[in-house]
Amino acid sequence: MWPLVLNLFLYFPEDKREYIPAAISFAVFFLMAVFTMRLIIVISRRQEKEAKRLEEQLLGKREERKEPPGV
């Protein structure tokens, strides 16, 4: 039963040139995924640096006023 069902969805062309468009589209989407991931990492690092800068700025103001850390 399973081989019959799988044969409905599997297609292996005799002419191997039919793989070229699939390979090109795979490469394009793979490169876009890599670029997007790198962009997310760069933006995340930038936001992390900004958050640390703001945290240090806030802690510096708190120390100047000599407030307890829980306030």
PDB file of N, CA and C in Angstrom:
ATOM      1  N   MET A   1       0.817  -1.195   0.000  1.00  0.00           N
ATOM      2  CA  MET A   1       0.000   0.000   0.000  1.00  0.00           C
ATOM      3  C   MET A   1       0.866   1.266   0.000  1.00  0.00           C
ATOM      4  N   TRP A   2       1.913   1.346   0.909  1.00  0.00           N
ATOM      5  CA  TRP A   2       2.736   2.546   0.999  1.00  0.00           C
ATOM      6  C   TRP A   2       3.508   2.844  -0.281  1.00  0.00           C
ATOM      7  N   PRO A   3       4.110   1.850  -0.933  1.00  0.00           N
ATOM      8  CA  PRO A   3       4.811   2.191  -2.190  1.00  0.00           C
ATOM      9  C   PRO A   3       3.873   2.789  -3.232  1.00  0.00           C
ATOM     10  N   LEU A   4       2.655   2.310  -3.260  1.00  0.00           N
ATOM     11  CA  LEU A   4       1.690   2.854  -4.210  1.00  0.00           C
ATOM     12  C   LEU A   4       1.362   4.307  -3.882  1.00  0.00           C
ATOM     13  N   VAL A   5       1.196   4.609  -2.603  1.00  0.00           N
ATOM     14  CA  VAL A   5       0.891   5.979  -2.186  1.00  0.00           C
ATOM     15  C   VAL A   5       2.091   6.895  -2.433  1.00  0.00           C
ATOM     16  N   LEU A   6       3.298   6.422  -2.096  1.00  0.00           N
ATOM     17  CA  LEU A   6       4.482   7.251  -2.290  1.00  0.00           C
ATOM     18  C   LEU A   6       4.762   7.517  -3.760  1.00  0.00           C
ATOM     19  N   ASN A   7       4.435   6.592  -4.621  1.00  0.00           N
ATOM     20  CA  ASN A   7       4.646   6.794  -6.058  1.00  0.00           C
ATOM     21  C   ASN A   7       3.789   7.920  -6.606  1.00  0.00           C
ATOM     22  N   LEU A   8       2.714   8.260  -5.926  1.00  0.00           N
ATOM     23  CA  LEU A   8       1.872   9.366  -6.379  1.00  0.00           C
ATOM     24  C   LEU A   8       2.569  10.715  -6.167  1.00  0.00           C
ATOM     25  N   PHE A   9       3.446  10.805  -5.162  1.00  0.00           N
ATOM     26  CA  PHE A   9       4.062  12.080  -4.806  1.00  0.00           C
ATOM     27  C   PHE A   9       5.519  12.204  -5.246  1.00  0.00           C
ATOM     28  N   LEU A  10       6.180  11.112  -5.523  1.00  0.00           N
ATOM     29  CA  LEU A  10       7.577  11.160  -5.929  1.00  0.00           C
ATOM     30  C   LEU A  10       7.685  11.241  -7.440  1.00  0.00           C
ATOM     31  N   TYR A  11       8.560  12.115  -7.881  1.00  0.00           N
ATOM     32  CA  TYR A  11       8.768  12.260  -9.323  1.00  0.00           C
ATOM     33  C   TYR A  11      10.251  12.473  -9.548  1.00  0.00           C
ATOM     34  N   PHE A  12      10.868  11.561 -10.237  1.00  0.00           N
ATOM     35  CA  PHE A  12      12.278  11.665 -10.589  1.00  0.00           C
ATOM     36  C   PHE A  12      12.373  11.714 -12.104  1.00  0.00           C
ATOM     37  N   PRO A  13      12.650  12.888 -12.650  1.00  0.00           N
ATOM     38  CA  PRO A  13      12.646  13.024 -14.109  1.00  0.00           C
ATOM     39  C   PRO A  13      13.824  12.284 -14.758  1.00  0.00           C
ATOM     40  N   GLU A  14      13.584  11.813 -15.941  1.00  0.00           N
ATOM     41  CA  GLU A  14      14.646  11.166 -16.718  1.00  0.00           C
ATOM     42  C   GLU A  14      15.670  12.210 -17.178  1.00  0.00           C
ATOM     43  N   ASP A  15      15.177  13.365 -17.600  1.00  0.00           N
ATOM     44  CA  ASP A  15      16.057  14.443 -18.039  1.00  0.00           C
ATOM     45  C   ASP A  15      16.495  15.247 -16.813  1.00  0.00           C
ATOM     46  N   LYS A  16      17.756  15.151 -16.461  1.00  0.00           N
ATOM     47  CA  LYS A  16      18.259  15.775 -15.237  1.00  0.00           C
ATOM     48  C   LYS A  16      18.305  17.295 -15.316  1.00  0.00           C
ATOM     49  N   ARG A  17      18.097  17.847 -16.496  1.00  0.00           N
ATOM     50  CA  ARG A  17      18.069  19.302 -16.630  1.00  0.00           C
ATOM     51  C   ARG A  17      16.850  19.908 -15.933  1.00  0.00           C
ATOM     52  N   GLU A  18      15.873  19.103 -15.625  1.00  0.00           N
ATOM     53  CA  GLU A  18      14.688  19.599 -14.921  1.00  0.00           C
ATOM     54  C   GLU A  18      15.002  19.943 -13.469  1.00  0.00           C
ATOM     55  N   TYR A  19      16.141  19.517 -12.976  1.00  0.00           N
ATOM     56  CA  TYR A  19      16.552  19.853 -11.612  1.00  0.00           C
ATOM     57  C   TYR A  19      17.130  21.262 -11.522  1.00  0.00           C
ATOM     58  N   ILE A  20      17.536  21.840 -12.636  1.00  0.00           N
ATOM     59  CA  ILE A  20      18.206  23.143 -12.626  1.00  0.00           C
ATOM     60  C   ILE A  20      17.323  24.244 -12.036  1.00  0.00           C
ATOM     61  N   PRO A  21      16.065  24.400 -12.455  1.00  0.00           N
ATOM     62  CA  PRO A  21      15.245  25.454 -11.842  1.00  0.00           C
ATOM     63  C   PRO A  21      15.044  25.253 -10.336  1.00  0.00           C
ATOM     64  N   ALA A  22      14.908  24.005  -9.916  1.00  0.00           N
ATOM     65  CA  ALA A  22      14.746  23.740  -8.485  1.00  0.00           C
ATOM     66  C   ALA A  22      16.020  24.101  -7.727  1.00  0.00           C
ATOM     67  N   ALA A  23      17.163  23.779  -8.294  1.00  0.00           N
ATOM     68  CA  ALA A  23      18.430  24.102  -7.642  1.00  0.00           C
ATOM     69  C   ALA A  23      18.625  25.615  -7.554  1.00  0.00           C
ATOM     70  N   ILE A  24      18.263  26.330  -8.604  1.00  0.00           N
ATOM     71  CA  ILE A  24      18.406  27.788  -8.603  1.00  0.00           C
ATOM     72  C   ILE A  24      17.487  28.412  -7.556  1.00  0.00           C
ATOM     73  N   SER A  25      16.228  27.990  -7.520  1.00  0.00           N
ATOM     74  CA  SER A  25      15.308  28.564  -6.540  1.00  0.00           C
ATOM     75  C   SER A  25      15.728  28.196  -5.118  1.00  0.00           C
ATOM     76  N   PHE A  26      16.240  26.972  -4.925  1.00  0.00           N
ATOM     77  CA  PHE A  26      16.739  26.588  -3.603  1.00  0.00           C
ATOM     78  C   PHE A  26      17.904  27.482  -3.194  1.00  0.00           C
ATOM     79  N   ALA A  27      18.825  27.726  -4.103  1.00  0.00           N
ATOM     80  CA  ALA A  27      19.986  28.558  -3.799  1.00  0.00           C
ATOM     81  C   ALA A  27      19.561  29.986  -3.456  1.00  0.00           C
ATOM     82  N   VAL A  28      18.612  30.523  -4.210  1.00  0.00           N
ATOM     83  CA  VAL A  28      18.145  31.889  -3.952  1.00  0.00           C
ATOM     84  C   VAL A  28      17.505  31.976  -2.573  1.00  0.00           C
ATOM     85  N   PHE A  29      16.607  31.068  -2.263  1.00  0.00           N
ATOM     86  CA  PHE A  29      15.941  31.122  -0.959  1.00  0.00           C
ATOM     87  C   PHE A  29      16.904  30.822   0.181  1.00  0.00           C
ATOM     88  N   PHE A  30      17.869  29.946  -0.036  1.00  0.00           N
ATOM     89  CA  PHE A  30      18.863  29.658   0.998  1.00  0.00           C
ATOM     90  C   PHE A  30      19.705  30.899   1.290  1.00  0.00           C
ATOM     91  N   LEU A  31      20.146  31.589   0.239  1.00  0.00           N
ATOM     92  CA  LEU A  31      20.932  32.809   0.434  1.00  0.00           C
ATOM     93  C   LEU A  31      20.117  33.899   1.115  1.00  0.00           C
ATOM     94  N   MET A  32      18.846  34.002   0.764  1.00  0.00           N
ATOM     95  CA  MET A  32      17.984  34.978   1.431  1.00  0.00           C
ATOM     96  C   MET A  32      17.818  34.634   2.909  1.00  0.00           C
ATOM     97  N   ALA A  33      17.699  33.354   3.230  1.00  0.00           N
ATOM     98  CA  ALA A  33      17.569  32.934   4.623  1.00  0.00           C
ATOM     99  C   ALA A  33      18.848  33.250   5.404  1.00  0.00           C
ATOM    100  N   VAL A  34      20.006  33.002   4.799  1.00  0.00           N
ATOM    101  CA  VAL A  34      21.276  33.307   5.459  1.00  0.00           C
ATOM    102  C   VAL A  34      21.407  34.817   5.672  1.00  0.00           C
ATOM    103  N   PHE A  35      21.079  35.599   4.665  1.00  0.00           N
ATOM    104  CA  PHE A  35      21.148  37.052   4.781  1.00  0.00           C
ATOM    105  C   PHE A  35      20.211  37.556   5.879  1.00  0.00           C
ATOM    106  N   THR A  36      18.997  37.021   5.930  1.00  0.00           N
ATOM    107  CA  THR A  36      18.029  37.437   6.942  1.00  0.00           C
ATOM    108  C   THR A  36      18.524  37.085   8.339  1.00  0.00           C
ATOM    109  N   MET A  37      19.088  35.907   8.495  1.00  0.00           N
ATOM    110  CA  MET A  37      19.604  35.501   9.803  1.00  0.00           C
ATOM    111  C   MET A  37      20.753  36.407  10.241  1.00  0.00           C
ATOM    112  N   ARG A  38      21.654  36.722   9.328  1.00  0.00           N
ATOM    113  CA  ARG A  38      22.762  37.631   9.654  1.00  0.00           C
ATOM    114  C   ARG A  38      22.231  39.018  10.027  1.00  0.00           C
ATOM    115  N   LEU A  39      21.216  39.486   9.305  1.00  0.00           N
ATOM    116  CA  LEU A  39      20.623  40.784   9.605  1.00  0.00           C
ATOM    117  C   LEU A  39      20.002  40.782  11.001  1.00  0.00           C
ATOM    118  N   ILE A  40      19.307  39.720  11.359  1.00  0.00           N
ATOM    119  CA  ILE A  40      18.710  39.612  12.686  1.00  0.00           C
ATOM    120  C   ILE A  40      19.786  39.624  13.761  1.00  0.00           C
ATOM    121  N   ILE A  41      20.885  38.920  13.529  1.00  0.00           N
ATOM    122  CA  ILE A  41      21.979  38.879  14.507  1.00  0.00           C
ATOM    123  C   ILE A  41      22.600  40.261  14.682  1.00  0.00           C
ATOM    124  N   VAL A  42      22.826  40.968  13.589  1.00  0.00           N
ATOM    125  CA  VAL A  42      23.434  42.308  13.666  1.00  0.00           C
ATOM    126  C   VAL A  42      22.516  43.264  14.419  1.00  0.00           C
ATOM    127  N   ILE A  43      21.238  43.244  14.110  1.00  0.00           N
ATOM    128  CA  ILE A  43      20.288  44.133  14.786  1.00  0.00           C
ATOM    129  C   ILE A  43      20.199  43.773  16.264  1.00  0.00           C
ATOM    130  N   SER A  44      20.209  42.491  16.577  1.00  0.00           N
ATOM    131  CA  SER A  44      20.141  42.050  17.969  1.00  0.00           C
ATOM    132  C   SER A  44      21.355  42.533  18.755  1.00  0.00           C
ATOM    133  N   ARG A  45      22.529  42.428  18.177  1.00  0.00           N
ATOM    134  CA  ARG A  45      23.738  42.910  18.861  1.00  0.00           C
ATOM    135  C   ARG A  45      23.688  44.413  19.072  1.00  0.00           C
ATOM    136  N   ARG A  46      23.180  45.128  18.088  1.00  0.00           N
ATOM    137  CA  ARG A  46      23.069  46.582  18.210  1.00  0.00           C
ATOM    138  C   ARG A  46      22.097  46.952  19.339  1.00  0.00           C
ATOM    139  N   GLN A  47      20.979  46.242  19.412  1.00  0.00           N
ATOM    140  CA  GLN A  47      20.012  46.504  20.477  1.00  0.00           C
ATOM    141  C   GLN A  47      20.583  46.128  21.849  1.00  0.00           C
ATOM    142  N   GLU A  48      21.385  45.068  21.899  1.00  0.00           N
ATOM    143  CA  GLU A  48      22.010  44.670  23.155  1.00  0.00           C
ATOM    144  C   GLU A  48      22.965  45.754  23.655  1.00  0.00           C
ATOM    145  N   LYS A  49      23.765  46.309  22.754  1.00  0.00           N
ATOM    146  CA  LYS A  49      24.687  47.382  23.138  1.00  0.00           C
ATOM    147  C   LYS A  49      23.925  48.610  23.627  1.00  0.00           C
ATOM    148  N   GLU A  50      22.838  48.944  22.943  1.00  0.00           N
ATOM    149  CA  GLU A  50      22.028  50.096  23.343  1.00  0.00           C
ATOM    150  C   GLU A  50      21.399  49.861  24.719  1.00  0.00           C
ATOM    151  N   ALA A  51      20.915  48.653  24.963  1.00  0.00           N
ATOM    152  CA  ALA A  51      20.311  48.332  26.260  1.00  0.00           C
ATOM    153  C   ALA A  51      21.360  48.409  27.375  1.00  0.00           C
ATOM    154  N   LYS A  52      22.560  47.919  27.128  1.00  0.00           N
ATOM    155  CA  LYS A  52      23.622  48.004  28.134  1.00  0.00           C
ATOM    156  C   LYS A  52      23.997  49.454  28.408  1.00  0.00           C
ATOM    157  N   ARG A  53      24.046  50.258  27.364  1.00  0.00           N
ATOM    158  CA  ARG A  53      24.370  51.679  27.545  1.00  0.00           C
ATOM    159  C   ARG A  53      23.303  52.366  28.395  1.00  0.00           C
ATOM    160  N   LEU A  54      22.040  52.094  28.110  1.00  0.00           N
ATOM    161  CA  LEU A  54      20.962  52.696  28.895  1.00  0.00           C
ATOM    162  C   LEU A  54      20.980  52.204  30.340  1.00  0.00           C
ATOM    163  N   GLU A  55      21.270  50.914  30.515  1.00  0.00           N
ATOM    164  CA  GLU A  55      21.345  50.359  31.872  1.00  0.00           C
ATOM    165  C   GLU A  55      22.459  51.031  32.669  1.00  0.00           C
ATOM    166  N   GLU A  56      23.620  51.195  32.058  1.00  0.00           N
ATOM    167  CA  GLU A  56      24.728  51.859  32.739  1.00  0.00           C
ATOM    168  C   GLU A  56      24.387  53.309  33.046  1.00  0.00           C
ATOM    169  N   GLN A  57      23.690  53.962  32.124  1.00  0.00           N
ATOM    170  CA  GLN A  57      23.297  55.349  32.336  1.00  0.00           C
ATOM    171  C   GLN A  57      22.327  55.441  33.516  1.00  0.00           C
ATOM    172  N   LEU A  58      21.353  54.543  33.581  1.00  0.00           N
ATOM    173  CA  LEU A  58      20.392  54.554  34.682  1.00  0.00           C
ATOM    174  C   LEU A  58      21.053  54.212  36.007  1.00  0.00           C
ATOM    175  N   LEU A  59      21.953  53.243  36.002  1.00  0.00           N
ATOM    176  CA  LEU A  59      22.653  52.884  37.232  1.00  0.00           C
ATOM    177  C   LEU A  59      23.550  54.022  37.694  1.00  0.00           C
ATOM    178  N   GLY A  60      24.130  54.738  36.770  1.00  0.00           N
ATOM    179  CA  GLY A  60      24.973  55.883  37.116  1.00  0.00           C
ATOM    180  C   GLY A  60      24.165  56.979  37.776  1.00  0.00           C
ATOM    181  N   LYS A  61      22.958  57.255  37.278  1.00  0.00           N
ATOM    182  CA  LYS A  61      22.106  58.278  37.880  1.00  0.00           C
ATOM    183  C   LYS A  61      21.662  57.847  39.271  1.00  0.00           C
ATOM    184  N   ARG A  62      21.364  56.553  39.430  1.00  0.00           N
ATOM    185  CA  ARG A  62      20.924  56.043  40.728  1.00  0.00           C
ATOM    186  C   ARG A  62      22.047  56.186  41.756  1.00  0.00           C
ATOM    187  N   GLU A  63      23.285  55.898  41.336  1.00  0.00           N
ATOM    188  CA  GLU A  63      24.418  56.000  42.248  1.00  0.00           C
ATOM    189  C   GLU A  63      24.685  57.454  42.622  1.00  0.00           C
ATOM    190  N   GLU A  64      24.449  58.382  41.699  1.00  0.00           N
ATOM    191  CA  GLU A  64      24.656  59.797  41.982  1.00  0.00           C
ATOM    192  C   GLU A  64      23.691  60.277  43.060  1.00  0.00           C
ATOM    193  N   ARG A  65      22.441  59.759  43.021  1.00  0.00           N
ATOM    194  CA  ARG A  65      21.445  60.175  44.001  1.00  0.00           C
ATOM    195  C   ARG A  65      21.542  59.323  45.274  1.00  0.00           C
ATOM    196  N   LYS A  66      22.357  58.266  45.234  1.00  0.00           N
ATOM    197  CA  LYS A  66      22.563  57.362  46.358  1.00  0.00           C
ATOM    198  C   LYS A  66      21.252  56.753  46.841  1.00  0.00           C
ATOM    199  N   GLU A  67      20.474  56.318  45.889  1.00  0.00           N
ATOM    200  CA  GLU A  67      19.223  55.644  46.223  1.00  0.00           C
ATOM    201  C   GLU A  67      19.510  54.162  46.457  1.00  0.00           C
ATOM    202  N   PRO A  68      18.677  53.514  47.252  1.00  0.00           N
ATOM    203  CA  PRO A  68      18.833  52.063  47.400  1.00  0.00           C
ATOM    204  C   PRO A  68      18.492  51.373  46.096  1.00  0.00           C
ATOM    205  N   PRO A  69      19.075  50.202  45.824  1.00  0.00           N
ATOM    206  CA  PRO A  69      18.873  49.542  44.538  1.00  0.00           C
ATOM    207  C   PRO A  69      17.429  49.116  44.280  1.00  0.00           C
ATOM    208  N   GLY A  70      16.606  48.970  45.288  1.00  0.00           N
ATOM    209  CA  GLY A  70      15.231  48.519  45.077  1.00  0.00           C
ATOM    210  C   GLY A  70      14.276  49.607  44.681  1.00  0.00           C
ATOM    211  N   VAL A  71      14.700  50.851  44.669  1.00  0.00           N
ATOM    212  CA  VAL A  71      13.784  51.959  44.391  1.00  0.00           C
ATOM    213  C   VAL A  71      13.753  52.259  42.940  1.00  0.00           C
TER     214      VAL A  71
END
